[in-house]
Amino acid sequence: EKGGWDSFMDKEIHEEPAAVQRTLIGRLDDEGRLNLDEVHIDEHDFKTVDKIIVIGCGTASYAGMVAKYAIEHWVRIPVEVELAHEFRYRDPILTPRTLVVAISQSGETMDTLMALRHAREQGSKVLAICNTQGASIPRESDAVLYTHAGPEVAVASTKAFVAQITAAYVLGLYLAQLKGTVFRDEIAQTLDSLKDMPRKIQWVLDTQPSKVSAAARQLRDANSFLFLGRHVGYPVALEGALKLKEIAYTFTEGFAAGELKHGPIALVDEGEPVVFIVPPARGRNVLHAKVISGIEEVKARGATIIAVAEEGDADVERYADVVFWRPECPTLMSPLVDVVPLQLLAMDMAKQKGYDVDKPRNLAKSVTVE
Ligand code: F6R
């Protein structure tokens, strides 16, 4: 059932192009209507939403953080992202105009389920983004957008993450068209970029793995790793750090690259591996220059630089010891490709250390206790 792969994780990473593609099929029609799987929220309710709160745990919460950048940009309403287990206990401000988006691969995560129950009790509508048909979270939500990533068996979440981002983007584009915050042709263009991402993920899977394996060999004995990114690269850094903790049991810390000088740079010593998610340089992206200057700072302190960057980025080539390339794509789409080499890196390091990548110690696939 591993279909020729030597682990489920390997198989599931290679299913990412299909996971994104299947999650997109038939979602937005030519009139810009969203095809939800189950809806008990009418168009009027969606139109009057004035705040979104995304809840989830672990990887699902990072997909939510990515979505925040896109949805706020497109829909111009505030989007908060909160860990489900923190949400319920702080008396969050919820109104009938708040849309709570609960993201969960399994649909059974108790922390997320309890948080969504709380939101509904307070009169907010809940939309679930879920990968498991008929699970508790979609059953108890007001509307459901299923991610069609297919069953995810490996404990570490991979294809579900890219499918969750895709589904949340579709929701964002739908709200943007409903509220008229983005021109119609721009929505169509963005949807086209999204539809193009499976091909770009495939390119990463076809061209980068041998480089990733070589890096894993070189770095597997490191005691710790730092992961840094900005904007949508920030949650990608957090997700890359989580993968490495979970299956390679390596101590990692992920943070926003802008924080470096506010403390974490003190950790950087000779040979410390630091992974940077570098935004595209095109369009005189100011964030690109800032991330490059972060790279220079840690390089000067002897760090080993691993970068995920756009193909041909000359600044990155100059400083980085290892580069995983991403094909050219809009910044908001970049998480869908950038996470792939980080998932592969964690998997390769775990394999080289002799660990079971599908069943890491101390972890269960679905966490059904609070
Ligand atoms: C990470 C991982 C966990 C889950 C989290 C939420 O690889 O597997 O962090 O993402 O437990 O699980 P779901 O999405 O099933 O609610």
mmCIF file of C-alpha atoms and ligand atoms in Angstrom:
data_model
loop_
_atom_site.group_PDB
_atom_site.id
_atom_site.type_symbol
_atom_site.label_atom_id
_atom_site.label_comp_id
_atom_site.label_asym_id
_atom_site.label_seq_id
_atom_site.Cartn_x
_atom_site.Cartn_y
_atom_site.Cartn_z
ATOM 1 C CA GLU A 1 0.000 0.000 0.000
ATOM 2 C CA LYS A 2 3.043 2.263 0.096
ATOM 3 C CA GLY A 3 2.921 2.071 -3.679
ATOM 4 C CA GLY A 4 6.621 1.373 -4.087
ATOM 5 C CA TRP A 5 7.818 4.063 -1.670
ATOM 6 C CA ASP A 6 9.736 2.965 1.378
ATOM 7 C CA SER A 7 7.607 4.984 3.762
ATOM 8 C CA PHE A 8 4.156 6.533 3.824
ATOM 9 C CA MET A 9 5.769 9.892 4.408
ATOM 10 C CA ASP A 10 7.724 9.555 1.176
ATOM 11 C CA LYS A 11 4.589 8.522 -0.693
ATOM 12 C CA GLU A 12 2.515 11.319 0.796
ATOM 13 C CA ILE A 13 5.056 14.034 0.004
ATOM 14 C CA HIS A 14 5.023 12.827 -3.592
ATOM 15 C CA GLU A 15 1.236 13.058 -3.611
ATOM 16 C CA GLU A 16 1.326 16.793 -2.916
ATOM 17 C CA PRO A 17 0.780 17.921 -6.512
ATOM 18 C CA ALA A 18 -2.315 15.714 -6.656
ATOM 19 C CA ALA A 19 -3.484 16.875 -3.210
ATOM 20 C CA VAL A 20 -3.492 20.517 -4.322
ATOM 21 C CA GLN A 21 -5.081 19.711 -7.639
ATOM 22 C CA ARG A 22 -7.862 17.589 -6.165
ATOM 23 C CA THR A 23 -8.628 20.208 -3.522
ATOM 24 C CA LEU A 24 -9.164 22.751 -6.306
ATOM 25 C CA ILE A 25 -11.353 20.688 -8.612
ATOM 26 C CA GLY A 26 -14.813 22.114 -9.085
ATOM 27 C CA ARG A 27 -14.472 24.667 -6.312
ATOM 28 C CA LEU A 28 -15.082 28.055 -7.883
ATOM 29 C CA ASP A 29 -17.340 28.293 -10.895
ATOM 30 C CA ASP A 30 -17.171 30.878 -13.681
ATOM 31 C CA GLU A 31 -19.552 33.148 -11.791
ATOM 32 C CA GLY A 32 -17.162 32.989 -8.841
ATOM 33 C CA ARG A 33 -19.491 30.933 -6.690
ATOM 34 C CA LEU A 34 -17.835 28.695 -4.144
ATOM 35 C CA ASN A 35 -18.829 25.066 -4.076
ATOM 36 C CA LEU A 36 -18.711 24.057 -0.429
ATOM 37 C CA ASP A 37 -19.234 20.448 0.587
ATOM 38 C CA GLU A 38 -21.757 21.245 3.224
ATOM 39 C CA VAL A 39 -23.264 24.623 3.850
ATOM 40 C CA HIS A 40 -25.576 25.893 6.426
ATOM 41 C CA ILE A 41 -24.236 29.390 6.099
ATOM 42 C CA ASP A 42 -25.995 31.520 3.515
ATOM 43 C CA GLU A 43 -24.394 34.009 1.181
ATOM 44 C CA HIS A 44 -25.623 36.875 3.307
ATOM 45 C CA ASP A 45 -23.780 35.507 6.342
ATOM 46 C CA PHE A 46 -20.576 35.212 4.351
ATOM 47 C CA LYS A 47 -21.021 38.701 2.994
ATOM 48 C CA THR A 48 -21.344 40.257 6.426
ATOM 49 C CA VAL A 49 -18.412 38.448 8.041
ATOM 50 C CA ASP A 50 -16.226 41.123 9.614
ATOM 51 C CA LYS A 51 -13.582 38.977 11.268
ATOM 52 C CA ILE A 52 -12.105 35.539 10.772
ATOM 53 C CA ILE A 53 -10.491 33.471 13.479
ATOM 54 C CA VAL A 54 -8.592 30.427 12.290
ATOM 55 C CA ILE A 55 -8.123 27.687 14.859
ATOM 56 C CA GLY A 56 -6.050 24.528 14.663
ATOM 57 C CA CYS A 57 -3.079 22.765 16.219
ATOM 58 C CA GLY A 58 0.435 22.063 14.999
ATOM 59 C CA THR A 59 0.740 21.930 11.239
ATOM 60 C CA ALA A 60 -2.894 22.953 10.745
ATOM 61 C CA SER A 61 -2.254 26.159 12.701
ATOM 62 C CA TYR A 62 0.700 26.967 10.421
ATOM 63 C CA ALA A 63 -1.519 26.501 7.368
ATOM 64 C CA GLY A 64 -3.830 28.999 9.093
ATOM 65 C CA MET A 65 -0.971 31.459 9.555
ATOM 66 C CA VAL A 66 -0.160 31.259 5.849
ATOM 67 C CA ALA A 67 -3.823 31.842 5.027
ATOM 68 C CA LYS A 68 -3.919 34.953 7.206
ATOM 69 C CA TYR A 69 -1.513 36.776 4.888
ATOM 70 C CA ALA A 70 -3.569 35.930 1.824
ATOM 71 C CA ILE A 71 -7.058 36.458 3.244
ATOM 72 C CA GLU A 72 -6.290 39.801 4.877
ATOM 73 C CA HIS A 73 -4.684 40.960 1.642
ATOM 74 C CA TRP A 74 -7.619 39.896 -0.507
ATOM 75 C CA VAL A 75 -10.639 40.374 1.743
ATOM 76 C CA ARG A 76 -9.504 43.326 3.889
ATOM 77 C CA ILE A 77 -10.939 41.968 7.116
ATOM 78 C CA PRO A 78 -8.873 41.016 10.163
ATOM 79 C CA VAL A 79 -7.821 37.398 10.408
ATOM 80 C CA GLU A 80 -6.564 36.026 13.701
ATOM 81 C CA VAL A 81 -4.902 32.662 14.002
ATOM 82 C CA GLU A 82 -4.963 30.896 17.282
ATOM 83 C CA LEU A 83 -3.938 27.544 18.663
ATOM 84 C CA ALA A 84 -7.220 25.795 19.414
ATOM 85 C CA HIS A 85 -6.166 24.866 22.946
ATOM 86 C CA GLU A 86 -5.439 28.498 23.838
ATOM 87 C CA PHE A 87 -8.510 29.938 22.152
ATOM 88 C CA ARG A 88 -11.250 28.639 24.387
ATOM 89 C CA TYR A 89 -9.639 29.593 27.651
ATOM 90 C CA ARG A 90 -9.145 33.268 27.038
ATOM 91 C CA ASP A 91 -12.740 34.369 26.556
ATOM 92 C CA PRO A 92 -12.300 35.301 22.880
ATOM 93 C CA ILE A 93 -14.473 37.987 21.313
ATOM 94 C CA LEU A 94 -16.978 36.176 19.132
ATOM 95 C CA THR A 95 -20.034 37.612 17.414
ATOM 96 C CA PRO A 96 -22.465 36.307 14.774
ATOM 97 C CA ARG A 97 -20.302 38.155 12.238
ATOM 98 C CA THR A 98 -17.166 36.262 13.227
ATOM 99 C CA LEU A 99 -16.355 33.338 10.983
ATOM 100 C CA VAL A 100 -14.320 30.701 12.770
ATOM 101 C CA VAL A 101 -12.332 28.479 10.419
ATOM 102 C CA ALA A 102 -11.353 25.190 12.041
ATOM 103 C CA ILE A 103 -8.521 23.437 10.217
ATOM 104 C CA SER A 104 -7.893 19.758 10.899
ATOM 105 C CA GLN A 105 -6.555 16.885 8.850
ATOM 106 C CA SER A 106 -8.067 14.158 11.013
ATOM 107 C CA GLY A 107 -11.197 16.042 11.987
ATOM 108 C CA GLU A 108 -10.921 14.437 15.426
ATOM 109 C CA THR A 109 -8.466 16.676 17.266
ATOM 110 C CA MET A 110 -10.155 17.231 20.624
ATOM 111 C CA ASP A 111 -8.570 20.648 21.223
ATOM 112 C CA THR A 112 -9.965 21.914 17.924
ATOM 113 C CA LEU A 113 -13.354 20.292 18.451
ATOM 114 C CA MET A 114 -13.768 21.862 21.898
ATOM 115 C CA ALA A 115 -12.758 25.265 20.526
ATOM 116 C CA LEU A 116 -15.293 25.093 17.706
ATOM 117 C CA ARG A 117 -18.036 24.074 20.117
ATOM 118 C CA HIS A 118 -17.209 27.110 22.185
ATOM 119 C CA ALA A 119 -17.380 29.369 19.120
ATOM 120 C CA ARG A 120 -20.777 28.016 18.123
ATOM 121 C CA GLU A 121 -22.115 28.430 21.651
ATOM 122 C CA GLN A 122 -21.150 32.091 21.401
ATOM 123 C CA GLY A 123 -23.162 32.433 18.190
ATOM 124 C CA SER A 124 -20.357 32.425 15.613
ATOM 125 C CA LYS A 125 -20.436 30.350 12.455
ATOM 126 C CA VAL A 126 -17.816 27.684 12.018
ATOM 127 C CA LEU A 127 -16.413 26.497 8.714
ATOM 128 C CA ALA A 128 -14.278 23.356 8.808
ATOM 129 C CA ILE A 129 -11.360 22.672 6.484
ATOM 130 C CA CYS A 130 -10.894 18.958 6.921
ATOM 131 C CA ASN A 131 -9.360 15.965 5.180
ATOM 132 C CA THR A 132 -11.569 13.257 6.672
ATOM 133 C CA GLN A 133 -15.076 12.755 5.407
ATOM 134 C CA GLY A 134 -17.706 12.652 8.142
ATOM 135 C CA ALA A 135 -15.296 13.222 11.062
ATOM 136 C CA SER A 136 -16.453 14.980 14.244
ATOM 137 C CA ILE A 137 -15.125 18.454 13.332
ATOM 138 C CA PRO A 138 -16.923 18.695 9.965
ATOM 139 C CA ARG A 139 -20.032 17.075 11.482
ATOM 140 C CA GLU A 140 -20.269 19.774 14.109
ATOM 141 C CA SER A 141 -19.492 22.718 11.815
ATOM 142 C CA ASP A 142 -21.857 25.015 9.920
ATOM 143 C CA ALA A 143 -20.030 24.539 6.637
ATOM 144 C CA VAL A 144 -17.298 22.272 5.336
ATOM 145 C CA LEU A 145 -14.593 22.544 2.718
ATOM 146 C CA TYR A 146 -12.952 19.155 2.374
ATOM 147 C CA THR A 147 -9.326 18.941 1.376
ATOM 148 C CA HIS A 148 -9.037 16.056 -1.032
ATOM 149 C CA ALA A 149 -5.495 15.075 -0.145
ATOM 150 C CA GLY A 150 -6.465 11.432 0.333
ATOM 151 C CA PRO A 151 -5.809 9.508 3.546
ATOM 152 C CA GLU A 152 -2.678 10.638 5.372
ATOM 153 C CA VAL A 153 -1.064 7.718 7.192
ATOM 154 C CA ALA A 154 2.356 9.006 8.262
ATOM 155 C CA VAL A 155 2.130 10.750 11.611
ATOM 156 C CA ALA A 156 3.934 13.840 10.336
ATOM 157 C CA SER A 157 1.511 15.879 8.280
ATOM 158 C CA THR A 158 2.728 16.717 4.753
ATOM 159 C CA LYS A 159 0.222 16.629 1.905
ATOM 160 C CA ALA A 160 -2.557 17.769 4.252
ATOM 161 C CA PHE A 161 -0.640 21.021 4.859
ATOM 162 C CA VAL A 162 -0.532 22.051 1.197
ATOM 163 C CA ALA A 163 -4.162 21.020 0.749
ATOM 164 C CA GLN A 164 -5.197 23.092 3.786
ATOM 165 C CA ILE A 165 -3.494 26.186 2.393
ATOM 166 C CA THR A 166 -5.184 25.582 -0.966
ATOM 167 C CA ALA A 167 -8.643 25.262 0.600
ATOM 168 C CA ALA A 168 -8.154 28.364 2.749
ATOM 169 C CA TYR A 169 -7.064 30.315 -0.350
ATOM 170 C CA VAL A 170 -10.195 29.236 -2.202
ATOM 171 C CA LEU A 171 -12.261 30.462 0.738
ATOM 172 C CA GLY A 172 -10.372 33.767 0.691
ATOM 173 C CA LEU A 173 -10.945 34.277 -3.023
ATOM 174 C CA TYR A 174 -14.619 33.480 -2.616
ATOM 175 C CA LEU A 175 -15.012 36.067 0.163
ATOM 176 C CA ALA A 176 -13.054 38.605 -1.894
ATOM 177 C CA GLN A 177 -15.386 38.218 -4.831
ATOM 178 C CA LEU A 178 -18.463 38.318 -2.599
ATOM 179 C CA LYS A 179 -17.317 41.474 -0.865
ATOM 180 C CA GLY A 180 -15.944 42.975 -4.075
ATOM 181 C CA THR A 181 -12.516 43.639 -2.573
ATOM 182 C CA VAL A 182 -10.568 42.247 -5.525
ATOM 183 C CA PHE A 183 -11.255 42.802 -9.229
ATOM 184 C CA ARG A 184 -12.710 39.853 -10.979
ATOM 185 C CA ASP A 185 -9.853 39.382 -13.426
ATOM 186 C CA GLU A 186 -7.398 39.480 -10.570
ATOM 187 C CA ILE A 187 -9.327 36.730 -8.821
ATOM 188 C CA ALA A 188 -9.226 34.678 -12.006
ATOM 189 C CA GLN A 189 -5.501 35.325 -12.325
ATOM 190 C CA THR A 190 -4.831 34.269 -8.735
ATOM 191 C CA LEU A 191 -6.891 31.146 -9.237
ATOM 192 C CA ASP A 192 -4.794 30.393 -12.320
ATOM 193 C CA SER A 193 -1.590 30.748 -10.286
ATOM 194 C CA LEU A 194 -3.050 28.368 -7.738
ATOM 195 C CA LYS A 195 -3.941 25.874 -10.455
ATOM 196 C CA ASP A 196 -0.373 26.076 -11.692
ATOM 197 C CA MET A 197 1.115 25.101 -8.337
ATOM 198 C CA PRO A 198 0.830 21.307 -8.699
ATOM 199 C CA ARG A 199 3.187 21.536 -11.687
ATOM 200 C CA LYS A 200 5.617 23.659 -9.680
ATOM 201 C CA ILE A 201 5.545 21.294 -6.705
ATOM 202 C CA GLN A 202 6.232 18.471 -9.163
ATOM 203 C CA TRP A 203 9.263 20.364 -10.455
ATOM 204 C CA VAL A 204 10.643 20.538 -6.902
ATOM 205 C CA LEU A 205 10.018 16.803 -6.460
ATOM 206 C CA ASP A 206 11.719 16.048 -9.776
ATOM 207 C CA THR A 207 14.792 18.207 -9.322
ATOM 208 C CA GLN A 208 15.627 18.867 -5.661
ATOM 209 C CA PRO A 209 15.605 15.554 -3.710
ATOM 210 C CA SER A 210 19.203 14.496 -4.400
ATOM 211 C CA LYS A 211 20.422 17.860 -3.145
ATOM 212 C CA VAL A 212 18.218 17.503 -0.076
ATOM 213 C CA SER A 213 19.624 14.027 0.666
ATOM 214 C CA ALA A 214 23.179 15.290 0.370
ATOM 215 C CA ALA A 215 22.367 18.111 2.795
ATOM 216 C CA ALA A 216 20.718 15.660 5.186
ATOM 217 C CA ARG A 217 23.893 13.555 5.185
ATOM 218 C CA GLN A 218 26.013 16.599 5.832
ATOM 219 C CA LEU A 219 23.815 17.966 8.621
ATOM 220 C CA ARG A 220 22.341 14.965 10.351
ATOM 221 C CA ASP A 221 24.600 15.136 13.397
ATOM 222 C CA ALA A 222 23.912 18.784 14.128
ATOM 223 C CA ASN A 223 22.507 19.292 17.629
ATOM 224 C CA SER A 224 20.113 22.035 16.675
ATOM 225 C CA PHE A 225 18.730 23.977 13.725
ATOM 226 C CA LEU A 226 17.254 27.437 13.378
ATOM 227 C CA PHE A 227 14.551 28.168 10.779
ATOM 228 C CA LEU A 228 13.822 31.722 9.721
ATOM 229 C CA GLY A 229 11.393 33.360 7.365
ATOM 230 C CA ARG A 230 9.338 36.500 6.910
ATOM 231 C CA HIS A 231 5.785 37.088 5.737
ATOM 232 C CA VAL A 232 4.427 33.742 4.452
ATOM 233 C CA GLY A 233 7.947 32.345 4.858
ATOM 234 C CA TYR A 234 7.561 32.695 8.616
ATOM 235 C CA PRO A 235 4.915 29.958 9.059
ATOM 236 C CA VAL A 236 6.857 27.849 6.540
ATOM 237 C CA ALA A 237 9.902 28.179 8.820
ATOM 238 C CA LEU A 238 7.778 27.086 11.793
ATOM 239 C CA GLU A 239 6.502 24.093 9.847
ATOM 240 C CA GLY A 240 10.020 23.107 8.707
ATOM 241 C CA ALA A 241 11.198 23.312 12.312
ATOM 242 C CA LEU A 242 8.264 21.193 13.518
ATOM 243 C CA LYS A 243 8.946 18.459 10.940
ATOM 244 C CA LEU A 244 12.557 18.151 12.045
ATOM 245 C CA LYS A 245 11.593 17.944 15.733
ATOM 246 C CA GLU A 246 8.895 15.389 15.117
ATOM 247 C CA ILE A 247 10.698 12.805 13.059
ATOM 248 C CA ALA A 248 14.441 13.469 13.297
ATOM 249 C CA TYR A 249 14.257 14.396 17.019
ATOM 250 C CA THR A 250 16.505 17.353 16.389
ATOM 251 C CA PHE A 251 16.079 20.421 18.540
ATOM 252 C CA THR A 252 14.850 23.239 16.328
ATOM 253 C CA GLU A 253 13.563 26.717 16.717
ATOM 254 C CA GLY A 254 11.586 28.546 14.069
ATOM 255 C CA PHE A 255 11.015 32.267 14.192
ATOM 256 C CA ALA A 256 10.375 35.395 12.186
ATOM 257 C CA ALA A 257 13.643 36.488 10.574
ATOM 258 C CA GLY A 258 13.128 40.050 11.786
ATOM 259 C CA GLU A 259 13.495 38.792 15.359
ATOM 260 C CA LEU A 260 17.127 37.733 14.858
ATOM 261 C CA LYS A 261 18.626 40.910 16.220
ATOM 262 C CA HIS A 262 16.127 41.009 19.068
ATOM 263 C CA GLY A 263 17.680 37.983 20.714
ATOM 264 C CA PRO A 264 18.033 34.734 18.770
ATOM 265 C CA ILE A 265 21.225 35.781 16.986
ATOM 266 C CA ALA A 266 22.978 35.110 20.293
ATOM 267 C CA LEU A 267 22.414 31.402 19.583
ATOM 268 C CA VAL A 268 24.382 31.510 16.348
ATOM 269 C CA ASP A 269 27.810 30.005 16.593
ATOM 270 C CA GLU A 270 30.355 28.428 14.248
ATOM 271 C CA GLY A 271 28.688 25.707 12.171
ATOM 272 C CA GLU A 272 25.129 26.246 13.458
ATOM 273 C CA PRO A 273 22.744 25.252 10.652
ATOM 274 C CA VAL A 274 20.352 28.093 9.879
ATOM 275 C CA VAL A 275 17.599 27.593 7.323
ATOM 276 C CA PHE A 276 16.282 30.709 5.571
ATOM 277 C CA ILE A 277 13.108 30.914 3.534
ATOM 278 C CA VAL A 278 13.982 33.663 1.053
ATOM 279 C CA PRO A 279 11.162 35.585 -0.651
ATOM 280 C CA PRO A 280 11.341 36.315 -4.395
ATOM 281 C CA ALA A 281 13.667 39.158 -5.376
ATOM 282 C CA ARG A 282 11.437 40.263 -8.227
ATOM 283 C CA GLY A 283 9.478 43.507 -8.108
ATOM 284 C CA ARG A 284 12.079 45.030 -5.794
ATOM 285 C CA ASN A 285 10.626 43.108 -2.911
ATOM 286 C CA VAL A 286 11.906 44.918 0.198
ATOM 287 C CA LEU A 287 11.608 41.751 2.231
ATOM 288 C CA HIS A 288 14.111 40.012 -0.017
ATOM 289 C CA ALA A 289 16.809 42.517 0.878
ATOM 290 C CA LYS A 290 15.978 42.202 4.560
ATOM 291 C CA VAL A 291 16.212 38.426 4.550
ATOM 292 C CA ILE A 292 19.517 38.608 2.671
ATOM 293 C CA SER A 293 20.902 40.947 5.298
ATOM 294 C CA GLY A 294 19.827 38.418 7.948
ATOM 295 C CA ILE A 295 21.774 35.781 6.025
ATOM 296 C CA GLU A 296 24.852 38.037 5.989
ATOM 297 C CA GLU A 297 24.582 38.555 9.738
ATOM 298 C CA VAL A 298 24.563 34.876 10.617
ATOM 299 C CA LYS A 299 27.087 33.998 7.916
ATOM 300 C CA ALA A 300 29.514 36.457 9.526
ATOM 301 C CA ARG A 301 29.185 34.420 12.717
ATOM 302 C CA GLY A 302 30.154 31.215 10.991
ATOM 303 C CA ALA A 303 26.703 29.638 10.554
ATOM 304 C CA THR A 304 26.021 27.036 7.885
ATOM 305 C CA ILE A 305 23.384 28.591 5.643
ATOM 306 C CA ILE A 306 20.664 26.492 4.076
ATOM 307 C CA ALA A 307 18.282 28.488 1.893
ATOM 308 C CA VAL A 308 15.041 27.918 0.065
ATOM 309 C CA ALA A 309 15.006 30.539 -2.672
ATOM 310 C CA GLU A 310 13.821 31.373 -6.149
ATOM 311 C CA GLU A 311 15.768 29.720 -8.905
ATOM 312 C CA GLY A 312 18.731 31.847 -9.914
ATOM 313 C CA ASP A 313 18.724 34.168 -6.891
ATOM 314 C CA ALA A 314 22.315 35.483 -7.128
ATOM 315 C CA ASP A 315 22.436 36.913 -3.596
ATOM 316 C CA VAL A 316 21.492 33.565 -2.164
ATOM 317 C CA GLU A 317 24.035 31.777 -4.347
ATOM 318 C CA ARG A 318 26.719 34.032 -2.982
ATOM 319 C CA TYR A 319 26.103 33.289 0.698
ATOM 320 C CA ALA A 320 24.353 29.970 1.086
ATOM 321 C CA ASP A 321 26.148 26.676 1.652
ATOM 322 C CA VAL A 322 23.131 24.732 0.412
ATOM 323 C CA VAL A 323 20.245 26.027 -1.714
ATOM 324 C CA PHE A 324 16.944 24.351 -2.487
ATOM 325 C CA TRP A 325 15.360 26.086 -5.453
ATOM 326 C CA ARG A 326 11.751 27.075 -5.927
ATOM 327 C CA PRO A 327 10.422 27.798 -9.416
ATOM 328 C CA GLU A 328 9.206 31.334 -9.981
ATOM 329 C CA CYS A 329 5.778 31.932 -8.436
ATOM 330 C CA PRO A 330 3.859 34.727 -6.682
ATOM 331 C CA THR A 331 4.909 35.241 -3.047
ATOM 332 C CA LEU A 332 1.545 34.108 -1.680
ATOM 333 C CA MET A 333 1.901 30.821 -3.562
ATOM 334 C CA SER A 334 5.454 30.152 -2.404
ATOM 335 C CA PRO A 335 4.576 28.212 0.801
ATOM 336 C CA LEU A 336 3.098 25.451 -1.362
ATOM 337 C CA VAL A 337 6.522 24.764 -2.864
ATOM 338 C CA ASP A 338 8.858 25.949 -0.102
ATOM 339 C CA VAL A 339 7.654 23.445 2.453
ATOM 340 C CA VAL A 340 8.496 20.494 0.196
ATOM 341 C CA PRO A 341 12.320 20.451 0.550
ATOM 342 C CA LEU A 342 11.924 21.009 4.300
ATOM 343 C CA GLN A 343 9.662 17.960 4.593
ATOM 344 C CA LEU A 344 12.154 15.949 2.538
ATOM 345 C CA LEU A 345 15.055 17.177 4.663
ATOM 346 C CA ALA A 346 13.372 16.045 7.886
ATOM 347 C CA MET A 347 12.482 12.695 6.326
ATOM 348 C CA ASP A 348 15.992 12.079 4.988
ATOM 349 C CA MET A 349 17.644 13.054 8.248
ATOM 350 C CA ALA A 350 15.328 10.745 10.200
ATOM 351 C CA LYS A 351 15.994 7.869 7.807
ATOM 352 C CA GLN A 352 19.729 8.367 7.983
ATOM 353 C CA LYS A 353 19.550 8.285 11.758
ATOM 354 C CA GLY A 354 17.659 5.010 11.501
ATOM 355 C CA TYR A 355 14.304 6.256 12.786
ATOM 356 C CA ASP A 356 10.842 5.130 11.722
ATOM 357 C CA VAL A 357 9.675 8.191 9.789
ATOM 358 C CA ASP A 358 6.044 7.117 9.708
ATOM 359 C CA LYS A 359 5.723 6.443 13.419
ATOM 360 C CA PRO A 360 7.832 8.847 15.428
ATOM 361 C CA ARG A 361 8.178 8.161 19.132
ATOM 362 C CA ASN A 362 5.630 9.612 21.570
ATOM 363 C CA LEU A 363 3.249 10.797 18.837
ATOM 364 C CA ALA A 364 -0.157 9.647 17.603
ATOM 365 C CA LYS A 365 -1.747 10.520 14.268
ATOM 366 C CA SER A 366 -4.806 11.992 15.839
ATOM 367 C CA VAL A 367 -4.912 13.540 19.273
ATOM 368 C CA THR A 368 -8.332 12.788 20.670
ATOM 369 C CA VAL A 369 -7.726 13.977 24.205
ATOM 370 C CA GLU A 370 -7.575 17.567 25.380
HETATM 371 C C1 F6R B 1 2.454 17.698 12.517
HETATM 372 C C2 F6R B 1 1.278 17.025 13.013
HETATM 373 C C3 F6R B 1 0.468 17.676 14.099
HETATM 374 C C4 F6R B 1 -0.957 17.888 13.582
HETATM 375 C C5 F6R B 1 -1.869 18.418 14.691
HETATM 376 C C6 F6R B 1 -3.258 18.700 14.206
HETATM 377 O O1 F6R B 1 3.113 16.953 11.562
HETATM 378 O O2 F6R B 1 0.942 15.999 12.535
HETATM 379 O O3 F6R B 1 1.039 18.873 14.509
HETATM 380 O O4 F6R B 1 -0.887 18.780 12.501
HETATM 381 O O5 F6R B 1 -1.918 17.472 15.738
HETATM 382 O O6 F6R B 1 -3.873 17.551 13.709
HETATM 383 P P1 F6R B 1 -5.174 17.645 12.841
HETATM 384 O O7 F6R B 1 -4.855 18.375 11.601
HETATM 385 O O8 F6R B 1 -5.569 16.215 12.568
HETATM 386 O O9 F6R B 1 -6.201 18.374 13.657
#
